[in-house]
Amino acid sequence: MDLLLEESTQASAAFATLPPSVAVWHRATSTGVLHAKLIAADRHTAFLGSANLTDRALTDNIELGVVLRDPAVVGPLVDHFRWRITPENGVMRLA
């Protein structure tokens, strides 16, 4: 499992107790904001939305999300995030 988390938030602390098999990634540079929320179960099913995955965001905010069940849509999303964590690309780094 790979998690791409914003380093400037408490997101890493929230996931600190996950097993070592979970790789946590941060942006390699400090410009911009990692704002995407994508949970991909495989190359066929994913959740794409605007909500931060926090109690407050999921209970108090008005957010939108969609479950995608189409390999033609989900596959390229997974490919994009896999590209981002490929070390040679220099986009993300392991935490």
PDB file of C-alpha atoms in Angstrom, residues 29-87:
ATOM      1  CA  THR A  29       9.784  19.821  -3.406  1.00  0.00           C
ATOM      2  CA  SER A  30       7.937  22.230  -1.165  1.00  0.00           C
ATOM      3  CA  THR A  31       6.004  24.063  -3.877  1.00  0.00           C
ATOM      4  CA  GLY A  32       2.315  23.498  -4.483  1.00  0.00           C
ATOM      5  CA  VAL A  33      -0.158  21.467  -2.472  1.00  0.00           C
ATOM      6  CA  LEU A  34      -0.987  17.778  -2.658  1.00  0.00           C
ATOM      7  CA  HIS A  35      -4.781  18.069  -2.666  1.00  0.00           C
ATOM      8  CA  ALA A  36      -6.045  15.014  -4.532  1.00  0.00           C
ATOM      9  CA  LYS A  37      -7.988  12.340  -2.694  1.00  0.00           C
ATOM     10  CA  LEU A  38      -7.863   9.032  -4.489  1.00  0.00           C
ATOM     11  CA  ILE A  39      -8.329   5.609  -2.978  1.00  0.00           C
ATOM     12  CA  ALA A  40      -7.689   2.910  -5.537  1.00  0.00           C
ATOM     13  CA  ALA A  41      -8.536  -0.626  -4.480  1.00  0.00           C
ATOM     14  CA  ASP A  42      -7.157  -2.026  -7.706  1.00  0.00           C
ATOM     15  CA  ARG A  43      -7.143  -1.031 -11.376  1.00  0.00           C
ATOM     16  CA  HIS A  44     -10.922  -1.458 -11.552  1.00  0.00           C
ATOM     17  CA  THR A  45     -12.418   0.328  -8.509  1.00  0.00           C
ATOM     18  CA  ALA A  46     -11.503   3.658  -6.938  1.00  0.00           C
ATOM     19  CA  PHE A  47     -12.937   6.514  -4.907  1.00  0.00           C
ATOM     20  CA  LEU A  48     -12.140  10.031  -6.115  1.00  0.00           C
ATOM     21  CA  GLY A  49     -13.288  12.994  -4.088  1.00  0.00           C
ATOM     22  CA  SER A  50     -12.664  16.371  -2.525  1.00  0.00           C
ATOM     23  CA  ALA A  51     -12.935  15.506   1.177  1.00  0.00           C
ATOM     24  CA  ASN A  52      -9.914  15.369   3.420  1.00  0.00           C
ATOM     25  CA  LEU A  53     -10.004  11.996   5.123  1.00  0.00           C
ATOM     26  CA  THR A  54     -10.515  13.425   8.616  1.00  0.00           C
ATOM     27  CA  ASP A  55     -13.438  13.196  11.032  1.00  0.00           C
ATOM     28  CA  ARG A  56     -14.247  16.892  10.628  1.00  0.00           C
ATOM     29  CA  ALA A  57     -14.090  16.841   6.848  1.00  0.00           C
ATOM     30  CA  LEU A  58     -16.290  13.768   6.645  1.00  0.00           C
ATOM     31  CA  THR A  59     -18.904  15.013   9.147  1.00  0.00           C
ATOM     32  CA  ASP A  60     -18.980  18.834   8.987  1.00  0.00           C
ATOM     33  CA  ASN A  61     -17.888  19.832   5.492  1.00  0.00           C
ATOM     34  CA  ILE A  62     -19.903  19.661   2.306  1.00  0.00           C
ATOM     35  CA  GLU A  63     -17.823  17.497   0.014  1.00  0.00           C
ATOM     36  CA  LEU A  64     -18.267  15.442  -3.114  1.00  0.00           C
ATOM     37  CA  GLY A  65     -16.924  12.064  -4.127  1.00  0.00           C
ATOM     38  CA  VAL A  66     -17.554   9.375  -6.674  1.00  0.00           C
ATOM     39  CA  VAL A  67     -16.886   5.644  -6.791  1.00  0.00           C
ATOM     40  CA  LEU A  68     -15.445   4.673 -10.153  1.00  0.00           C
ATOM     41  CA  ARG A  69     -15.855   1.127 -11.429  1.00  0.00           C
ATOM     42  CA  ASP A  70     -14.396   1.314 -14.904  1.00  0.00           C
ATOM     43  CA  PRO A  71     -10.905  -0.009 -15.687  1.00  0.00           C
ATOM     44  CA  ALA A  72     -10.635   2.464 -18.572  1.00  0.00           C
ATOM     45  CA  VAL A  73     -10.936   5.323 -16.050  1.00  0.00           C
ATOM     46  CA  VAL A  74      -9.326   3.835 -12.934  1.00  0.00           C
ATOM     47  CA  GLY A  75      -6.310   2.312 -14.694  1.00  0.00           C
ATOM     48  CA  PRO A  76      -4.906   5.666 -15.911  1.00  0.00           C
ATOM     49  CA  LEU A  77      -5.451   7.207 -12.450  1.00  0.00           C
ATOM     50  CA  VAL A  78      -3.441   4.389 -10.860  1.00  0.00           C
ATOM     51  CA  ASP A  79      -0.773   4.749 -13.566  1.00  0.00           C
ATOM     52  CA  HIS A  80      -0.491   8.478 -12.832  1.00  0.00           C
ATOM     53  CA  PHE A  81       0.045   7.958  -9.115  1.00  0.00           C
ATOM     54  CA  ARG A  82       2.475   5.098  -9.764  1.00  0.00           C
ATOM     55  CA  TRP A  83       4.425   7.455 -12.051  1.00  0.00           C
ATOM     56  CA  ARG A  84       4.511  10.072  -9.264  1.00  0.00           C
ATOM     57  CA  ILE A  85       6.158   7.652  -6.807  1.00  0.00           C
ATOM     58  CA  THR A  86       8.731   6.307  -9.257  1.00  0.00           C
ATOM     59  CA  PRO A  87      12.000   7.541  -7.661  1.00  0.00           C
TER      60      PRO A  87
END
